[in-house]
Amino acid sequence: MTTIDEFAAGFADEPGYFDFAKYGPISTPVAEEQRGLVDLQARSRHGSEIALDEQAGRVRRAVSALVGFPADQVVFQPNTSEGLLHTMFGLTGQIVLSAREYPSLPLAVTRASSALRVLDPVWMDPTYGAVTPALVQEHLTSSTTAVAVSAVDYRTGYLADLEGIRQVIGDRLLIVDAIQGLGVADLPWSLADVVMAGGQKWLRAGWGTGFLALSERAATELTPVFTGVAGSELALGGRYDQPVPVRAGAAAFQVANPDPIAQARLATAAEAVTAVGVPAIAAAVAERASRLIDLADEAAVPVMSSRDEAERAGIVVLQPEPAQLTTLTAAFINHGVTATVRDTTVRLSTHVSNDDESFDMLRAALTSFGSAVTY
């Protein structure tokens, strides 16, 4: 096992970075893994392709250990959006989802609905982005076949109650966009039928990395509409001049051969998270999120995200008076604090690599803001 301090020491991001919900700077082991395989690929000695080919199985095993799905029901994807599109184009019936989800999810649903006309979206309008079991239950009908939800809402940081949602939807498919929670929130992923995520945020594996994991039922019920050579029996060998069927299970949801170096980056990151354990990471992040809230309170900056640890992961959202937003943004810039400013809010997101220096920089920025504001 790896200690949380050893895990945190594996990152080299600069102090003042509080934007992990946008992009998590890759770890030193991930960077080293990439450099080693790039060098191998550049030299291309006889037999070197073996190490590259091995990454497909490695990444499936690493993701399997992280989310609790069998390795043969996990398939690498270059991003969350591709996993969502595979899922929604393969789905039929009525799907319940929030209109306030990150656009990748609603866009995948509306594109599939308008193109194939076999998917019927039912839209929820949750208060502050909170998709609760009660809200889901209100929108279920006898025609509902699936419910889709983000594990963590990207605007508010609200942590979905997957157990409660599973209880109210029964045997309908539960589809979870896990990108804002995987690796930082201790959630029962195996309760879902479909889980997809990119690795560029909390897993800190960089862009071009992701996966799609399916339950046995989802693998049976979803139609692999977009299947290329990698998702067909040709990938297992055979003649190229004859029609071939798609592969069984999650493997069918592939278009082309993936980048083995991207697979290695995701595998390295997932292995590191598993080695330290998500509960340890979640506890460290929860402590840091509480520090963010305390600093905001000291500066009298309103916190719009939940203060309840059971309802949040690593995201804390500030909502100053509209006339003060520019002043707060300038204070962050002047003190080297990186965050996401959107509409009327400032989203701070923290991870294990945020040390005391980072929090000192944030405190200085908030103090500067307070001295510049006239009440």
Coordinates of C-alpha atoms in Angstrom, one line a residue:
M1 CA 0.0 0.0 0.0
T2 CA 1.0 3.6 -0.6
T3 CA 0.6 6.3 2.1
I4 CA -1.3 9.4 1.3
D5 CA 1.9 11.4 1.8
E6 CA 3.8 9.2 -0.7
F7 CA 0.9 9.6 -3.2
A8 CA 0.9 13.4 -2.8
A9 CA 4.6 13.5 -3.3
G10 CA 4.1 12.0 -6.8
F11 CA 2.8 15.4 -8.1
A12 CA 4.7 18.4 -9.1
D13 CA 2.1 21.1 -9.8
E14 CA 2.9 24.6 -8.8
P15 CA 1.5 26.1 -5.6
G16 CA -1.8 28.0 -6.0
Y17 CA -3.4 25.5 -8.4
F18 CA -7.1 25.0 -7.4
D19 CA -8.6 23.9 -10.7
F20 CA -8.5 20.1 -10.7
A21 CA -12.2 19.9 -11.7
K22 CA -11.0 21.5 -15.0
Y23 CA -7.7 19.7 -15.5
G24 CA -5.5 17.8 -13.1
P25 CA -1.8 18.2 -13.9
I26 CA -0.3 14.7 -14.5
S27 CA 1.7 13.0 -11.9
T28 CA 5.4 12.4 -12.1
P29 CA 5.0 8.6 -12.6
V30 CA 2.5 9.2 -15.4
A31 CA 4.9 11.6 -17.1
E32 CA 7.8 9.1 -16.7
E33 CA 5.7 6.3 -18.1
Q34 CA 4.9 8.4 -21.1
R35 CA 8.5 9.4 -21.7
G36 CA 9.6 5.8 -21.5
L37 CA 7.1 4.5 -24.0
V38 CA 7.6 7.5 -26.4
D39 CA 11.3 6.6 -26.4
L40 CA 10.4 3.0 -27.0
Q41 CA 8.1 3.9 -29.8
A42 CA 10.6 6.2 -31.4
R43 CA 13.3 3.6 -31.5
S44 CA 11.0 0.7 -32.5
R45 CA 13.4 -2.1 -32.0
H46 CA 12.4 -5.6 -32.9
G47 CA 9.8 -6.8 -30.4
S48 CA 9.3 -3.4 -28.9
E49 CA 5.6 -3.4 -30.0
I50 CA 5.0 -6.1 -27.3
A51 CA 5.3 -3.5 -24.5
L52 CA 2.8 -1.3 -26.4
D53 CA 0.3 -4.0 -27.1
E54 CA 0.4 -5.0 -23.4
Q55 CA -1.2 -1.7 -22.4
A56 CA -4.7 -2.6 -23.6
G57 CA -5.0 -5.4 -21.0
R58 CA -3.2 -3.4 -18.4
V59 CA -5.5 -0.5 -18.6
R60 CA -8.6 -2.7 -18.4
R61 CA -7.3 -4.4 -15.3
A62 CA -6.4 -1.1 -13.7
V63 CA -9.8 0.5 -14.3
S64 CA -11.5 -2.8 -13.2
A65 CA -9.8 -2.5 -9.9
L66 CA -10.9 1.1 -9.5
V67 CA -14.6 0.8 -10.4
G68 CA -15.4 -2.8 -9.6
F69 CA -16.5 -4.0 -13.1
P70 CA -14.9 -7.1 -14.6
A71 CA -11.9 -6.3 -16.8
D72 CA -13.6 -7.9 -19.8
Q73 CA -16.4 -5.4 -19.5
V74 CA -14.1 -2.3 -19.6
V75 CA -13.0 -0.7 -22.8
F76 CA -10.6 2.2 -23.3
Q77 CA -12.0 5.4 -24.7
P78 CA -10.2 8.6 -25.6
N79 CA -12.6 10.8 -23.6
T80 CA -15.8 10.8 -21.7
S81 CA -17.8 12.2 -24.6
E82 CA -17.0 9.2 -26.8
G83 CA -18.2 6.9 -24.1
L84 CA -21.4 8.9 -23.7
L85 CA -22.1 8.9 -27.5
H86 CA -21.5 5.1 -27.7
T87 CA -24.0 4.7 -24.8
M88 CA -26.7 7.0 -26.0
F89 CA -26.7 5.9 -29.6
G90 CA -26.9 2.3 -28.4
L91 CA -29.9 3.0 -26.1
T92 CA -33.6 2.8 -26.8
G93 CA -36.6 3.9 -24.8
Q94 CA -37.1 6.8 -22.4
I95 CA -34.1 8.3 -20.5
V96 CA -34.4 10.6 -17.5
L97 CA -31.6 13.2 -17.0
S98 CA -31.0 16.8 -15.8
A99 CA -31.0 19.6 -18.3
R100 CA -28.2 21.2 -16.2
E101 CA -25.6 18.4 -16.7
Y102 CA -22.3 19.2 -18.3
P103 CA -23.2 19.6 -22.0
S104 CA -21.5 16.3 -23.1
L105 CA -24.3 14.3 -21.6
P106 CA -27.3 16.3 -22.9
L107 CA -25.7 16.7 -26.3
A108 CA -25.1 12.9 -26.6
V109 CA -28.8 12.3 -25.7
T110 CA -30.2 14.9 -28.0
R111 CA -28.0 13.8 -30.9
A112 CA -29.0 10.2 -30.5
S113 CA -32.6 11.1 -30.1
S114 CA -32.8 13.2 -33.2
A115 CA -30.7 10.9 -35.4
L116 CA -32.2 7.5 -34.6
R117 CA -35.5 8.5 -33.1
V118 CA -35.6 5.6 -30.7
L119 CA -34.5 7.5 -27.6
D120 CA -36.9 9.8 -25.7
P121 CA -35.4 12.2 -23.2
V122 CA -37.3 13.3 -20.1
W123 CA -35.7 16.4 -18.6
M124 CA -35.3 17.2 -15.0
D125 CA -34.6 20.8 -13.7
P126 CA -32.9 20.3 -10.4
T127 CA -32.4 23.1 -7.8
Y128 CA -28.7 24.0 -7.8
G129 CA -27.8 21.0 -9.9
A130 CA -28.7 18.5 -7.2
V131 CA -30.1 15.4 -8.8
T132 CA -31.6 13.6 -5.8
P133 CA -33.3 10.2 -5.6
A134 CA -36.6 12.0 -4.9
L135 CA -36.3 14.2 -8.0
V136 CA -35.5 11.2 -10.1
Q137 CA -38.5 9.3 -8.8
E138 CA -40.8 12.2 -9.7
H139 CA -39.8 11.9 -13.3
L140 CA -40.0 8.1 -13.7
T141 CA -42.7 6.6 -15.9
S142 CA -43.6 3.1 -17.0
S143 CA -41.6 3.8 -20.3
T144 CA -38.4 4.8 -18.5
T145 CA -35.6 2.5 -19.4
A146 CA -32.6 4.4 -18.2
V147 CA -31.5 7.3 -15.9
A148 CA -28.3 9.3 -16.5
V149 CA -26.5 11.4 -13.9
S150 CA -23.2 12.9 -13.2
A151 CA -21.5 11.6 -10.1
V152 CA -20.5 15.1 -9.2
D153 CA -22.2 18.2 -10.6
Y154 CA -19.6 20.3 -12.4
R155 CA -21.2 23.6 -11.5
T156 CA -22.0 23.1 -7.8
G157 CA -19.9 20.1 -6.7
Y158 CA -23.0 18.3 -5.6
L159 CA -22.2 14.6 -4.9
A160 CA -24.9 12.3 -6.3
D161 CA -26.5 9.6 -4.0
L162 CA -26.0 6.7 -6.3
E163 CA -27.3 4.2 -3.8
G164 CA -30.5 6.1 -3.4
I165 CA -31.0 6.6 -7.1
R166 CA -30.4 2.9 -7.7
Q167 CA -33.1 2.1 -5.1
V168 CA -35.8 4.3 -6.7
I169 CA -35.1 3.3 -10.3
G170 CA -35.2 -0.4 -9.8
D171 CA -34.0 -2.5 -12.7
R172 CA -33.7 0.4 -15.1
L173 CA -30.2 1.1 -16.5
L174 CA -28.2 3.6 -14.4
I175 CA -25.7 5.5 -16.5
V176 CA -23.1 7.5 -14.6
D177 CA -20.7 10.2 -15.9
A178 CA -18.0 9.7 -13.4
I179 CA -15.4 12.3 -14.6
Q180 CA -15.8 14.7 -11.7
G181 CA -15.8 12.0 -9.0
L182 CA -13.6 9.1 -10.0
G183 CA -10.5 8.9 -7.9
V184 CA -11.6 11.5 -5.5
A185 CA -15.0 10.4 -4.2
D186 CA -15.6 7.0 -2.6
L187 CA -18.7 5.9 -4.5
P188 CA -20.3 2.5 -5.2
W189 CA -19.6 2.5 -9.0
S190 CA -20.7 -1.1 -9.4
L191 CA -24.3 -0.1 -8.6
A192 CA -24.4 1.5 -12.0
D193 CA -24.8 -0.3 -15.3
V194 CA -22.7 2.1 -17.4
V195 CA -19.8 4.2 -16.0
M196 CA -17.6 6.4 -18.2
A197 CA -14.9 8.9 -17.4
G198 CA -12.0 10.7 -18.8
G199 CA -8.6 10.7 -17.0
Q200 CA -7.6 14.3 -17.4
K201 CA -9.2 15.6 -14.2
W202 CA -9.0 13.9 -10.8
L203 CA -7.2 10.8 -12.1
R204 CA -4.5 13.1 -13.4
A205 CA -3.6 11.0 -16.4
G206 CA -3.8 13.7 -19.0
W207 CA -6.0 14.3 -22.1
G208 CA -6.8 11.4 -24.5
T209 CA -7.5 9.0 -21.7
G210 CA -10.8 7.5 -20.6
F211 CA -12.9 4.3 -20.4
L212 CA -16.4 2.9 -20.7
A213 CA -17.4 0.2 -18.3
L214 CA -20.6 -1.9 -18.7
S215 CA -22.6 -4.3 -16.6
E216 CA -23.5 -7.6 -18.1
R217 CA -27.1 -6.3 -18.7
A218 CA -25.9 -3.1 -20.3
A219 CA -23.5 -5.0 -22.6
T220 CA -26.4 -7.1 -23.7
E221 CA -29.0 -4.3 -24.1
L222 CA -26.9 -1.5 -25.7
T223 CA -26.4 -1.7 -29.5
P224 CA -22.8 -0.9 -30.6
V225 CA -23.8 1.5 -33.4
F226 CA -20.4 3.0 -33.9
T227 CA -18.1 0.0 -34.3
G228 CA -14.9 0.1 -36.3
V229 CA -12.1 -2.5 -36.9
A230 CA -11.1 -2.4 -33.2
G231 CA -14.6 -3.3 -32.1
S232 CA -15.0 -6.1 -34.6
E233 CA -13.8 -9.7 -34.8
L234 CA -11.1 -8.5 -37.1
A235 CA -9.3 -7.3 -34.0
L236 CA -9.0 -10.9 -33.0
G237 CA -7.6 -12.0 -36.4
G238 CA -9.3 -13.0 -39.6
R239 CA -9.7 -12.0 -43.3
Y240 CA -10.1 -8.3 -44.2
D241 CA -12.1 -9.1 -47.3
Q242 CA -15.1 -10.6 -45.6
P243 CA -17.9 -9.1 -43.4
V244 CA -17.3 -9.8 -39.8
P245 CA -19.4 -9.4 -36.7
V246 CA -18.8 -7.0 -33.8
R247 CA -17.0 -8.3 -30.7
A248 CA -18.9 -9.3 -27.7
G249 CA -19.6 -7.1 -24.7
A250 CA -17.8 -3.8 -24.0
A251 CA -15.1 -4.5 -26.6
A252 CA -17.7 -3.8 -29.4
F253 CA -17.7 -0.1 -28.4
Q254 CA -14.5 0.9 -30.2
V255 CA -13.9 2.6 -33.5
A256 CA -10.1 2.4 -34.0
N257 CA -7.0 1.0 -32.3
P258 CA -6.4 3.3 -29.3
D259 CA -3.1 5.0 -28.4
P260 CA -1.1 2.6 -26.3
I261 CA 0.7 5.5 -24.6
A262 CA -2.5 7.0 -23.5
Q263 CA -3.6 3.6 -22.2
A264 CA -0.4 3.5 -20.2
R265 CA -0.9 6.9 -18.8
L266 CA -4.4 6.0 -17.6
A267 CA -3.3 2.6 -16.2
T268 CA -0.4 4.3 -14.3
A269 CA -2.8 6.8 -12.8
A270 CA -5.5 4.3 -11.9
E271 CA -2.9 1.9 -10.4
A272 CA -1.6 4.7 -8.1
V273 CA -5.1 5.6 -6.9
T274 CA -5.8 2.0 -6.1
A275 CA -2.5 1.6 -4.3
V276 CA -3.3 4.4 -1.8
G277 CA -7.1 3.7 -1.8
V278 CA -9.9 6.1 -2.7
P279 CA -11.1 6.4 0.9
A280 CA -7.7 7.9 1.9
I281 CA -7.7 10.3 -1.0
A282 CA -11.3 11.3 -0.3
A283 CA -10.5 12.0 3.3
A284 CA -7.5 14.1 2.4
V285 CA -9.5 16.0 -0.2
A286 CA -12.5 16.5 2.2
E287 CA -10.1 18.1 4.7
R288 CA -8.8 20.5 2.1
A289 CA -12.3 21.3 0.9
S290 CA -13.1 22.3 4.5
R291 CA -10.1 24.6 4.6
L292 CA -11.3 26.3 1.4
I293 CA -14.7 26.9 3.0
D294 CA -13.1 28.2 6.2
L295 CA -11.0 30.7 4.2
A296 CA -14.0 31.8 2.2
D297 CA -15.9 32.4 5.5
E298 CA -13.1 34.4 6.9
A299 CA -13.2 36.7 3.9
A300 CA -17.0 36.8 4.0
V301 CA -17.3 35.4 0.5
P302 CA -20.6 33.4 0.2
V303 CA -20.2 29.7 -0.5
M304 CA -23.0 28.4 -2.7
S305 CA -21.9 24.7 -2.8
S306 CA -22.8 22.3 0.0
R307 CA -21.0 22.4 3.3
D308 CA -22.1 18.9 4.1
E309 CA -19.2 16.5 3.5
A310 CA -21.6 13.8 2.4
E311 CA -22.8 16.0 -0.4
R312 CA -19.5 17.2 -1.8
A313 CA -16.2 15.9 -3.2
G314 CA -13.3 18.3 -4.1
I315 CA -15.3 21.2 -5.4
V316 CA -16.2 24.4 -3.5
V317 CA -18.1 27.2 -5.3
L318 CA -18.0 30.8 -4.3
Q319 CA -20.6 33.3 -5.3
P320 CA -19.6 36.9 -4.5
E321 CA -21.9 39.9 -5.2
P322 CA -22.0 40.3 -9.0
A323 CA -20.3 43.7 -8.8
Q324 CA -17.4 42.1 -6.8
L325 CA -16.7 39.2 -9.1
T326 CA -14.1 41.1 -11.2
T327 CA -12.3 42.2 -8.0
L328 CA -12.2 38.6 -6.7
T329 CA -10.9 37.3 -10.0
A330 CA -8.2 40.0 -10.2
A331 CA -7.1 39.1 -6.6
F332 CA -6.7 35.4 -7.6
I333 CA -4.7 36.4 -10.7
N334 CA -2.5 38.8 -8.8
H335 CA -1.7 36.1 -6.2
G336 CA -1.1 33.2 -8.6
V337 CA -4.3 31.3 -7.7
T338 CA -5.8 29.3 -10.5
A339 CA -9.6 28.6 -10.4
T340 CA -12.5 28.5 -12.8
V341 CA -14.7 31.7 -13.1
R342 CA -18.0 31.0 -14.8
D343 CA -21.0 33.3 -14.9
T344 CA -21.4 34.6 -11.4
T345 CA -19.4 32.0 -9.6
V346 CA -15.8 31.0 -8.8
R347 CA -15.1 27.3 -8.7
L348 CA -12.3 26.1 -6.5
S349 CA -11.3 22.5 -6.7
T350 CA -8.7 20.9 -4.4
H351 CA -6.6 17.7 -4.5
V352 CA -3.9 16.0 -2.3
S353 CA -1.1 18.1 -3.9
N354 CA -2.5 21.3 -2.5
D355 CA 0.0 22.1 0.4
D356 CA 0.2 24.9 3.0
E357 CA 1.8 27.2 0.5
S358 CA -1.2 26.9 -1.8
F359 CA -3.6 27.7 1.0
D360 CA -1.4 30.7 2.1
M361 CA -1.6 32.0 -1.5
L362 CA -5.4 31.6 -1.4
R363 CA -5.6 33.3 1.9
A364 CA -3.6 36.2 0.6
A365 CA -5.8 36.5 -2.4
L366 CA -9.0 36.6 -0.3
T367 CA -7.4 39.1 2.1
S368 CA -6.5 41.3 -0.8
F369 CA -10.1 41.0 -2.1
G370 CA -11.5 41.9 1.3
S371 CA -9.4 45.0 1.6
A372 CA -10.5 46.2 -1.9
V373 CA -14.2 45.7 -1.4
T374 CA -16.4 48.4 0.0
Y375 CA -19.5 47.2 1.8

